[in-house]
């Protein structure tokens, strides 16, 4: 193995969390992989991986080494893609919420991979803010507006939002008819991943945005938990409509204040701003935009 091969092996081990799996993917013997990483650590002058009988994890130095190694390998892949006439190849690391991935991307993924057979994709899924560079992510799909000006953003579509509550909640507190008709009501508190503060409810009325802070008996920073709390009748909740599609269909939740819905959330692809988008990421983002263009044309 040359030095570039050792970098590739190291990144595969970090991403797989396993020497054996990475060696199998690269079709090398486990002993060869072990010797290569030992040599890499000697060359780097630091310990990169902490090994136990059950798992492999990066040391603090290894995490920084992984970030730089991934950037180097991405640049190498991009260089060859630039001069290649064929289909893009390589690996994409995409961060997006689990529900958004399952609702919009997974149903179309087989056709995408058939169209671009040289691509592989790994999805990390969370509601938390992701450090694009430190976490080695090609891009994050996020609703809303990023605050970090060092990041690049590309709008891919919009996510219509609604306000809703459970029938039990509405039976106890009444059904509000206007965003000024919220005295005595409660909301499910959703905590901002940036500030840690509970976000207000938001309404569009007469072309302006109106904010309302209501008492929040329970708060969370997880959208799945927030939805479960709403089903239990603990308050009003706002979120993209697709999140509540099955709840609305079953009657577990009821939409309210339809005349003053929140402003639709832009769905953005966020990626590092220090280099151009690779060809493989470009085709992925074009594909996601196509999905949301088709979704926008569908009624409801």
C-alpha angles and dihedrals in degrees: 000000000000122000094270090052090051091052090051091049092049093052091047091052092050093048095044095039088221138089092205095051094047091048090050092049091051093040097236130128118266090239090053090052092049093049092047093053091046089054092046091053090049090051092047093045093224139081108261104179133042108211129199130169090263108034148009122226135172123256115228088265090046092054091055091043089052092052092052094042091051090050091051093049091047090053090050091050091046092051093056092042091055092060098034121098095200134081117304116265136194141068128303124204109202126181116202138138114279095237094049090049093049095043102046111012108036096058090056098036099094091058091047093051091046089053092047106029093168092067129088124188135202119193122207111193129203144118093232125104110267124213098226096201101037094045094047094236120157091209143338123223107219137167115228133024124314117231098203107094091195089070126082120229134200121187112228102174145309133275114212111223130211140189118232146157139186121273089243091055092049091048090057100039104024130242112286115227098191137018087251088057096074103104109132093019128120134207138209104253115231114196119221111239088217104045104018088228126128110259117232125237112262130212135180113222128165091347094306133100117243122195126205127189112202130179109277113203090185130026133187141171093217120088095207091054091047090054091049090051090052091052088054090059098250098134152311117306137195125204140130112302094240090064091063100037095112093040092052091047093050095042094242087125132025126208115237136181091031091164093062105038122171116265111271113263116239113234108222136187107221122196140156114292099211097085141026122270114268119240092247091053091045093057090046093052092046088053093050090049090052090053093053093043088056090046092051090054093054117093118252 
